[in-house]
Amino acid sequence: MAQLIEVPVTTQDAARLRPHLLPERWDRLAAAGRQRVRTLWHVNSTAAGGGVAEMLRPLIGYGRDLGITVGWLVIEADLDFFTLTKRVDNGLSGVRGDGGPLGAGEHRVYRRACAAAGAGLDAFVRPGDVVFLHDPQTAGLVEQVAALGAVPVWRLHNGADQENEHTTAAWHFLRPYLADAAAFITSMPHFGPAWLRDKPTATITPFLDPLSAKNRSLSPRETAESLGRWGIIETRSSPTDPALRPTILRSGGPTPEDRPTVVQVSRWDDVKDMAGVLRAFAEVVAPATDADLLLVGPEVTGVADDPEAGAYFERCAQQWRRLPAEIRGRVHLVCLPMSDPDAHATVINAIQRHATVVTQKSRSEGFGLTVTEAMWKATPVLATAVGGLRLQVDSPQVGVLVAPSASPAAFGAALLELLSDADRRRGIGHAAAERVRRDFLPDTHLLAELDLVAGLRLEATV
Ligand code: UDP
């Protein structure tokens, strides 16, 4: 039976953000919190794993400290529901996913789960509250939020640069559920069909939290220690901690500390094209360098709303097994448990800092926080020119983009070029961190969200 669960969030001291922000931004942020804002809610489908959960925790934590009343609910439902919403989500990204139908039977599954979950809304949401409903998993709650006299704003995180049969089918499925939405939010202005623009729409990009375990600064020593403890790199100083149990598919030992390392951190999902990175590395980069490749994702049972991860990981594993022995020894498929979120985030932080280059070879990408995270750490990024990655890497000074249609060989060639040019990597890394400071820290997001709420010109609080 589907239900809504409140996620506890600790208030975070917003003033600690100040040294990371552009100077003029802090004053605006502090003033925003003093305005009288309605109670806000965020509803999504998982409290851990994936970009949305990553963002909501600090948004709510800092928001509360600034004086905003804001809470977080997650929808819990069965596998049928998440298989279906994953299909819709893939469609919104313009990809096929599991290729299953989106017909009357699927509407029944979807409606039943949303009705059951929505029945619990009134335990949390009051008339006049503004409820941000994130992604396809929550579109079915729009009507019930409106019926309660609250204000539903539907927030789409993924998106496709071009319409195709998959986007058409997914939007056709969702449209009936969105009729009562007061406003829409997308990560890029061109995401979504034209009819979204019949309502107020805002483009609000995701952001990263510079103080989180994922993004806080780590010294080179802390970085090496973390990677050593997890058994990811071989260091003399930090022995492996047997309590941390990553599943690492590799034929030799950990990667040596001083070896150039290419990294992609992603969910195990075809849209992220880990398999394409593996191929580009094996065909072009490995024969020409002594670099290692780390493909890093969550444990395949770890993300509640991602039932296809296991099958995709297995596909990468098969590809890995077919590699020539010498190259196979330099490719590591790393699955990290999520059971301790802080430890998980810290090792991802360390991996992104340790990387010589971070890739994000996505076929489509709503925004791509993994790229923001690498940029903030001054690690140079090579990514495909899709969705939010184009927005982030808005010039060759802050990263390298390759056309999504480029062959694995062309992606490999760009990777090889970047690996071979230390000066360029340094320049890109430095500029990339400043790019993130300007547009992708919590201040920008919070202010944009409050502007949207103010722009709705809601009647006085009920
Ligand atoms: N992530 C993680 N562990 C992993 C893989 C990904 O913590 O094993 C995090 C990653 O650091 C980022 C988020 O999950 O913060 C992924 O967000 P992104 O926008 O890149 O992609 P999404 O998964 O939302 O499509």
Coordinates of C-alpha atoms and ligand atoms in Angstrom, one line a residue:
M1 CA 0.0 0.0 0.0
A2 CA 1.5 3.3 -1.0
Q3 CA 2.0 6.0 1.6
L4 CA 3.7 9.3 2.4
I5 CA 6.4 9.4 5.0
E6 CA 7.9 12.5 6.5
V7 CA 11.7 12.7 6.2
P8 CA 13.4 14.2 9.3
V9 CA 15.8 16.9 8.3
T10 CA 18.3 18.6 10.6
T11 CA 18.4 22.4 10.5
Q12 CA 21.7 23.6 9.1
D13 CA 23.5 26.8 10.0
A14 CA 23.1 28.9 6.8
A15 CA 25.7 31.5 7.9
R16 CA 28.4 28.8 7.3
L17 CA 27.6 29.1 3.6
R18 CA 28.7 32.7 3.6
P19 CA 32.4 32.3 2.8
H20 CA 31.5 30.2 -0.2
L21 CA 29.0 32.6 -1.8
L22 CA 29.6 35.6 -4.0
P23 CA 29.7 38.5 -1.5
E24 CA 26.5 40.3 -2.4
R25 CA 24.4 37.1 -2.3
W26 CA 24.5 36.5 1.5
D27 CA 22.6 39.7 2.2
R28 CA 19.8 38.8 -0.2
L29 CA 19.6 35.3 1.2
A30 CA 19.4 36.5 4.8
A31 CA 16.7 39.1 3.8
A32 CA 14.7 36.4 1.9
G33 CA 14.4 34.4 5.1
R34 CA 12.9 37.3 7.0
Q35 CA 10.1 37.7 4.5
R36 CA 6.8 36.1 5.5
V37 CA 6.7 33.0 3.3
R38 CA 4.0 30.3 3.3
T39 CA 4.8 26.8 4.6
L40 CA 6.5 24.9 1.9
W41 CA 6.6 21.1 1.3
H42 CA 8.7 19.0 -1.0
V43 CA 7.5 15.6 -2.1
N44 CA 9.7 13.1 -4.0
S45 CA 10.3 9.4 -4.1
T46 CA 13.4 8.7 -2.2
A47 CA 15.2 10.1 0.9
A48 CA 18.6 8.9 -0.3
G49 CA 20.3 8.2 -3.6
G50 CA 20.0 10.3 -6.8
G51 CA 20.2 14.0 -7.4
V52 CA 16.8 15.1 -6.0
A53 CA 17.3 13.7 -2.5
E54 CA 20.8 15.1 -2.6
M55 CA 19.4 18.6 -3.1
L56 CA 16.4 18.5 -0.8
R57 CA 18.2 17.9 2.4
P58 CA 20.3 21.1 2.4
L59 CA 17.5 23.1 0.8
I60 CA 15.3 22.3 3.7
G61 CA 18.1 22.4 6.3
Y62 CA 19.3 25.9 5.4
G63 CA 15.8 27.1 4.6
R64 CA 14.6 26.4 8.1
D65 CA 17.6 28.2 9.6
L66 CA 16.8 31.2 7.4
G67 CA 13.3 31.2 8.9
I68 CA 11.3 29.3 6.2
T69 CA 8.9 26.7 7.3
V70 CA 9.5 23.7 5.0
G71 CA 9.1 20.0 5.2
W72 CA 9.9 16.9 3.1
L73 CA 7.7 13.9 2.3
V74 CA 8.6 10.8 0.3
I75 CA 6.1 8.5 -1.4
E76 CA 6.6 4.8 -0.7
A77 CA 5.0 2.4 -3.1
D78 CA 5.5 -1.0 -4.5
L79 CA 7.8 -2.2 -7.3
D80 CA 5.0 -2.0 -10.0
F81 CA 4.6 1.7 -9.3
F82 CA 8.3 2.4 -9.5
T83 CA 8.8 0.3 -12.6
L84 CA 6.1 2.3 -14.2
T85 CA 7.3 5.7 -13.0
K86 CA 10.8 4.8 -14.1
R87 CA 9.4 4.1 -17.5
V88 CA 7.8 7.6 -17.6
D89 CA 10.9 9.2 -16.3
N90 CA 13.0 7.5 -19.0
G91 CA 10.5 8.8 -21.5
L92 CA 10.7 12.3 -20.3
S93 CA 14.5 12.0 -20.9
G94 CA 13.8 10.9 -24.4
V95 CA 15.0 7.3 -23.9
R96 CA 13.3 4.0 -24.3
G97 CA 13.9 2.5 -20.9
D98 CA 12.3 -0.9 -20.5
G99 CA 10.1 -0.3 -23.5
G100 CA 6.9 -1.3 -21.6
P101 CA 3.5 0.1 -22.3
L102 CA 1.9 3.2 -20.8
G103 CA -1.7 2.3 -21.3
A104 CA -4.9 1.9 -19.3
G105 CA -3.4 -0.8 -17.0
E106 CA -0.5 1.5 -16.1
H107 CA -2.9 4.4 -15.4
R108 CA -4.7 2.1 -13.0
V109 CA -1.4 1.1 -11.1
Y110 CA -0.4 4.8 -11.0
R111 CA -3.8 6.1 -9.8
R112 CA -4.2 3.5 -7.2
A113 CA -0.8 4.2 -5.6
C114 CA -1.2 8.0 -5.8
A115 CA -4.7 7.8 -4.3
A116 CA -3.4 5.7 -1.4
A117 CA -0.4 8.0 -0.8
G118 CA -2.5 11.2 -1.3
A119 CA -5.0 10.0 1.3
G120 CA -2.3 10.8 3.9
L121 CA -1.5 14.3 2.7
D122 CA -3.8 16.0 5.1
A123 CA -1.8 14.8 8.0
F124 CA 0.9 17.2 6.9
V125 CA -0.3 19.8 4.4
R126 CA -2.6 22.7 5.3
P127 CA -4.7 24.9 3.1
G128 CA -2.5 27.6 1.6
D129 CA 0.8 25.6 1.8
V130 CA 2.9 25.4 -1.3
V131 CA 3.7 21.9 -2.2
F132 CA 6.6 21.2 -4.6
L133 CA 5.9 17.8 -6.2
H134 CA 9.0 16.3 -7.8
D135 CA 9.1 14.2 -10.9
P136 CA 6.6 11.6 -12.3
Q137 CA 6.3 9.7 -9.1
T138 CA 4.4 12.6 -7.5
A139 CA 2.4 14.1 -10.4
G140 CA -0.5 12.0 -9.4
L141 CA -0.7 14.0 -6.1
V142 CA -1.3 17.3 -7.8
E143 CA -5.1 16.9 -7.8
Q144 CA -5.2 16.0 -4.1
V145 CA -2.9 18.8 -3.1
A146 CA -5.2 21.3 -4.9
A147 CA -8.3 19.7 -3.3
L148 CA -6.8 20.4 0.1
G149 CA -6.7 24.1 -0.8
A150 CA -2.9 23.9 -1.0
V151 CA -0.9 25.1 -4.0
P152 CA 0.7 22.3 -6.1
V153 CA 3.9 23.2 -8.1
W154 CA 5.2 20.3 -10.2
R155 CA 8.9 20.1 -10.6
L156 CA 10.5 18.2 -13.4
H157 CA 14.1 17.3 -13.0
N158 CA 14.8 15.3 -16.1
G159 CA 14.2 16.5 -19.6
A160 CA 15.1 16.0 -23.3
D161 CA 16.6 18.4 -25.7
Q162 CA 14.4 17.1 -28.5
E163 CA 10.9 15.6 -28.5
N164 CA 10.7 12.0 -29.8
E165 CA 8.3 9.1 -29.5
H166 CA 9.4 8.4 -25.9
T167 CA 8.9 12.0 -24.7
T168 CA 5.5 12.1 -26.4
A169 CA 4.3 8.9 -24.8
A170 CA 5.6 10.0 -21.3
W171 CA 4.0 13.4 -21.5
H172 CA 0.7 11.9 -22.8
F173 CA 0.7 9.7 -19.8
L174 CA 1.4 12.5 -17.3
R175 CA -0.7 15.3 -18.7
P176 CA -4.1 14.4 -17.2
Y177 CA -2.5 14.4 -13.7
L178 CA -1.0 17.9 -14.1
A179 CA -4.2 19.9 -14.9
D180 CA -4.5 21.5 -11.4
A181 CA -0.8 22.4 -11.1
A182 CA -0.4 26.1 -10.2
A183 CA 3.1 26.3 -11.8
F184 CA 5.8 24.2 -13.2
I185 CA 9.6 24.2 -12.7
T186 CA 12.1 22.7 -15.1
S187 CA 15.9 22.7 -15.0
M188 CA 16.3 24.0 -18.5
P189 CA 13.9 26.5 -20.2
H190 CA 13.3 24.3 -23.2
F191 CA 12.4 21.1 -21.3
G192 CA 8.8 19.9 -21.6
P193 CA 6.0 20.4 -24.1
A194 CA 4.6 23.8 -25.1
W195 CA 1.4 23.4 -23.0
L196 CA 3.5 23.5 -19.8
R197 CA 4.0 27.2 -20.6
D198 CA 0.2 27.8 -20.3
K199 CA 0.9 28.0 -16.6
P200 CA 3.6 30.1 -14.8
T201 CA 6.9 28.2 -15.3
A202 CA 10.3 28.8 -13.9
T203 CA 13.7 27.5 -14.8
I204 CA 15.5 26.7 -11.6
T205 CA 18.7 24.7 -11.8
P206 CA 19.8 22.3 -9.1
F207 CA 22.7 23.2 -6.9
L208 CA 25.3 21.6 -4.6
D209 CA 25.9 22.1 -0.9
P210 CA 29.5 23.2 -0.4
L211 CA 29.3 22.1 3.3
S212 CA 28.0 18.6 2.8
A213 CA 30.0 15.4 3.2
K214 CA 29.9 15.1 -0.6
N215 CA 31.4 18.5 -1.3
R216 CA 33.2 19.8 1.7
S217 CA 36.9 20.4 1.2
L218 CA 39.1 17.4 1.9
S219 CA 42.9 17.6 2.2
P220 CA 44.9 15.3 -0.1
R221 CA 45.7 13.2 3.0
E222 CA 42.0 12.9 3.9
T223 CA 41.2 12.0 0.3
A224 CA 43.8 9.2 0.2
E225 CA 42.8 7.9 3.6
S226 CA 39.2 7.6 2.6
L227 CA 40.0 5.9 -0.7
G228 CA 42.4 3.6 1.0
R229 CA 39.9 2.6 3.7
W230 CA 37.4 1.7 1.1
G231 CA 39.9 -0.4 -0.8
I232 CA 39.6 1.8 -3.9
I233 CA 43.2 2.9 -4.1
E234 CA 46.3 1.4 -2.8
T235 CA 48.1 3.5 -0.2
R236 CA 50.8 2.7 2.2
S237 CA 49.2 4.9 4.9
S238 CA 45.6 3.7 5.2
P239 CA 44.7 0.0 5.4
T240 CA 41.4 -1.2 4.1
D241 CA 38.6 -1.1 6.6
P242 CA 36.8 -4.5 6.5
A243 CA 33.6 -3.0 7.8
L244 CA 33.1 -1.0 4.6
R245 CA 31.9 -3.4 2.0
P246 CA 32.1 -2.0 -1.5
T247 CA 31.5 -4.5 -4.2
I248 CA 34.3 -4.0 -6.6
L249 CA 34.6 -5.9 -9.9
R250 CA 38.3 -5.9 -10.8
S251 CA 40.8 -8.5 -11.8
G252 CA 43.8 -7.0 -9.9
G253 CA 44.2 -5.0 -6.8
P254 CA 43.2 -1.4 -6.0
T255 CA 44.4 1.3 -8.3
P256 CA 47.8 2.7 -7.3
E257 CA 47.6 6.1 -5.6
D258 CA 49.8 7.9 -8.2
R259 CA 48.1 6.5 -11.3
P260 CA 46.1 8.9 -13.6
T261 CA 42.5 8.0 -13.0
V262 CA 39.4 8.5 -15.2
V263 CA 36.2 8.5 -13.1
Q264 CA 32.5 8.4 -13.8
V265 CA 30.1 8.5 -10.9
S266 CA 26.5 7.6 -11.9
R267 CA 23.6 5.5 -11.2
W268 CA 23.8 2.2 -13.1
D269 CA 21.5 3.3 -15.9
D270 CA 21.7 3.1 -19.7
V271 CA 21.0 6.9 -19.9
K272 CA 24.4 7.5 -18.1
D273 CA 26.2 5.3 -20.6
M274 CA 28.8 3.8 -18.3
A275 CA 29.2 1.1 -20.9
G276 CA 30.1 3.8 -23.5
V277 CA 32.8 5.2 -21.1
L278 CA 34.2 1.7 -20.6
R279 CA 34.4 1.2 -24.4
A280 CA 36.0 4.6 -25.1
F281 CA 38.5 4.0 -22.3
A282 CA 39.3 0.4 -23.5
E283 CA 39.6 1.2 -27.2
V284 CA 41.4 4.6 -27.1
V285 CA 42.7 5.6 -23.7
A286 CA 44.0 2.4 -22.2
P287 CA 46.3 1.5 -25.1
A288 CA 47.8 5.0 -25.1
T289 CA 48.2 5.7 -21.4
D290 CA 48.8 4.0 -18.1
A291 CA 45.5 5.4 -16.7
D292 CA 42.9 3.4 -14.8
L293 CA 39.1 3.8 -15.1
L294 CA 36.8 3.8 -12.1
L295 CA 33.1 3.4 -12.9
V296 CA 31.4 4.2 -9.6
G297 CA 27.7 3.7 -8.7
P298 CA 25.5 2.8 -5.8
E299 CA 25.1 -0.8 -4.8
V300 CA 22.6 -2.1 -7.2
T301 CA 20.0 -2.9 -4.5
G302 CA 20.5 0.5 -2.8
V303 CA 18.2 2.9 -4.6
A304 CA 14.6 2.3 -3.8
D305 CA 13.1 3.8 -7.0
D306 CA 15.6 2.3 -9.5
P307 CA 14.6 -1.3 -10.2
E308 CA 16.6 -1.6 -13.5
A309 CA 20.0 -0.9 -11.9
G310 CA 21.0 -4.6 -11.4
A311 CA 20.4 -5.5 -15.1
Y312 CA 22.4 -2.5 -16.3
F313 CA 25.3 -3.2 -14.0
E314 CA 25.4 -6.8 -15.2
R315 CA 25.6 -5.6 -18.8
C316 CA 28.7 -3.5 -17.9
A317 CA 30.1 -6.5 -16.0
Q318 CA 29.8 -8.7 -19.1
Q319 CA 31.5 -6.0 -21.2
W320 CA 34.3 -5.9 -18.6
R321 CA 34.7 -9.7 -18.7
R322 CA 35.3 -9.6 -22.5
L323 CA 38.2 -7.0 -22.2
P324 CA 41.7 -8.2 -22.9
A325 CA 43.3 -9.1 -19.6
E326 CA 45.8 -6.2 -19.4
I327 CA 43.0 -3.6 -19.9
R328 CA 40.6 -5.4 -17.7
G329 CA 43.1 -5.1 -14.9
R330 CA 42.8 -1.3 -15.2
V331 CA 39.0 -1.0 -15.2
H332 CA 37.3 -1.1 -11.8
L333 CA 33.5 -1.4 -11.5
V334 CA 32.8 0.0 -8.0
C335 CA 29.4 -0.4 -6.2
L336 CA 29.2 1.5 -3.0
P337 CA 26.8 0.7 -0.2
M338 CA 24.4 3.5 0.8
S339 CA 23.7 2.2 4.3
D340 CA 25.9 4.9 5.9
P341 CA 25.0 8.0 3.8
D342 CA 27.8 10.1 5.3
A343 CA 30.5 7.6 4.6
H344 CA 29.1 7.1 1.2
A345 CA 29.1 10.8 0.4
T346 CA 32.6 11.2 1.8
V347 CA 34.1 8.5 -0.4
I348 CA 32.3 10.0 -3.5
N349 CA 33.8 13.3 -2.5
A350 CA 37.3 11.7 -2.3
I351 CA 36.8 9.9 -5.6
Q352 CA 35.9 13.1 -7.4
R353 CA 38.9 14.9 -5.9
H354 CA 41.3 12.0 -6.7
A355 CA 40.1 11.8 -10.4
T356 CA 42.4 13.2 -13.1
V357 CA 39.3 13.6 -15.2
V358 CA 35.7 13.1 -14.4
T359 CA 33.4 12.0 -17.3
Q360 CA 29.7 12.2 -17.7
K361 CA 28.8 10.5 -21.0
S362 CA 25.0 10.8 -20.5
R363 CA 22.7 10.4 -23.4
S364 CA 20.4 12.9 -21.8
E365 CA 20.6 14.8 -18.5
G366 CA 18.2 17.0 -16.7
F367 CA 21.0 18.7 -15.0
G368 CA 23.8 16.4 -13.9
L369 CA 24.9 17.1 -10.4
T370 CA 27.9 14.8 -10.7
V371 CA 29.4 17.3 -13.1
T372 CA 28.7 20.2 -10.8
E373 CA 30.3 18.3 -8.0
A374 CA 33.5 17.6 -10.0
M375 CA 33.6 21.2 -11.2
W376 CA 33.4 22.5 -7.6
K377 CA 36.3 20.3 -6.7
A378 CA 38.3 21.8 -9.6
T379 CA 38.5 18.4 -11.3
P380 CA 38.2 18.8 -15.1
V381 CA 35.1 17.4 -16.7
L382 CA 34.5 15.8 -20.0
A383 CA 30.8 15.4 -20.7
T384 CA 28.3 15.1 -23.5
A385 CA 26.6 18.2 -24.7
V386 CA 23.1 17.4 -23.5
G387 CA 20.6 19.0 -21.3
G388 CA 21.9 20.7 -18.1
L389 CA 25.5 19.7 -18.9
R390 CA 25.5 22.3 -21.7
L391 CA 24.3 24.9 -19.2
Q392 CA 27.0 24.1 -16.7
V393 CA 29.8 23.7 -19.1
D394 CA 29.0 26.9 -20.9
S395 CA 32.4 27.5 -22.4
P396 CA 35.6 25.5 -23.2
Q397 CA 37.2 27.3 -20.3
V398 CA 35.2 25.4 -17.7
G399 CA 35.1 21.9 -19.2
V400 CA 35.0 19.9 -22.4
L401 CA 31.8 18.8 -24.2
V402 CA 31.5 16.2 -26.9
A403 CA 28.4 15.8 -29.1
P404 CA 26.1 13.1 -27.9
S405 CA 26.2 11.5 -31.3
A406 CA 30.1 11.2 -31.2
S407 CA 31.4 7.7 -31.4
P408 CA 33.0 6.0 -28.4
A409 CA 36.3 6.5 -30.3
A410 CA 35.7 10.3 -30.5
F411 CA 34.8 10.5 -26.9
G412 CA 38.0 8.5 -26.1
A413 CA 40.0 10.8 -28.2
A414 CA 38.8 13.9 -26.3
L415 CA 39.5 12.1 -23.1
L416 CA 43.0 11.2 -24.2
E417 CA 43.6 14.9 -25.2
L418 CA 42.6 16.1 -21.8
L419 CA 44.6 13.5 -20.0
S420 CA 47.6 14.5 -21.9
D421 CA 47.5 18.2 -21.0
A422 CA 48.1 19.0 -17.3
D423 CA 48.0 22.8 -17.9
R424 CA 44.7 22.7 -19.6
R425 CA 43.3 20.5 -16.8
R426 CA 44.4 22.9 -14.2
G427 CA 43.0 26.0 -16.0
I428 CA 39.7 24.3 -16.5
G429 CA 39.5 23.1 -12.9
H430 CA 40.0 26.5 -11.5
A431 CA 37.5 28.2 -13.8
A432 CA 34.9 25.4 -13.3
A433 CA 34.9 26.0 -9.5
E434 CA 34.1 29.7 -10.0
R435 CA 31.4 28.8 -12.5
V436 CA 29.7 26.7 -9.7
R437 CA 30.1 29.5 -7.2
R438 CA 28.3 31.9 -9.5
D439 CA 25.3 29.8 -10.3
F440 CA 25.0 26.5 -8.6
L441 CA 25.2 26.9 -4.9
P442 CA 22.2 26.9 -2.5
D443 CA 21.7 30.7 -2.6
T444 CA 20.7 30.8 -6.2
H445 CA 18.2 28.0 -5.8
L446 CA 16.6 29.2 -2.6
L447 CA 16.2 32.7 -4.0
A448 CA 14.7 31.4 -7.2
E449 CA 12.2 29.2 -5.4
L450 CA 11.1 32.0 -3.2
D451 CA 10.7 34.3 -6.2
L452 CA 8.5 31.7 -7.8
V453 CA 6.3 31.5 -4.8
A454 CA 6.1 35.3 -4.6
G455 CA 5.3 35.5 -8.3
L456 CA 2.3 33.2 -7.9
R457 CA 0.6 36.1 -6.1
L458 CA -1.3 33.8 -3.9
E459 CA -4.2 35.2 -1.8
A460 CA -3.5 36.0 1.8
T461 CA -2.9 32.9 3.9
V462 CA -6.0 30.9 4.4
Ligands
UDP1 N1 25.6 9.5 -6.4 C1 26.1 9.0 -5.3 N2 26.6 7.7 -5.3 C2 26.7 7.0 -6.4 C3 26.2 7.6 -7.6 C4 25.7 8.9 -7.6 O1 26.0 9.6 -4.2 O2 27.1 5.9 -6.4 C5 25.1 10.9 -6.4 C6 26.0 11.9 -7.1 O3 27.1 12.2 -6.4 C7 25.0 13.0 -7.4 C8 23.7 12.3 -7.5 O4 23.8 11.0 -6.9 O5 24.9 13.8 -6.3 C9 23.3 12.1 -9.0 O6 22.8 13.2 -9.5 P1 22.7 13.5 -11.0 O7 22.0 14.8 -11.2 O8 24.1 13.5 -11.6 O9 22.0 12.4 -11.7 P2 20.6 11.6 -11.4 O10 21.0 10.3 -10.7 O11 19.8 12.5 -10.5 O12 20.0 11.4 -12.8

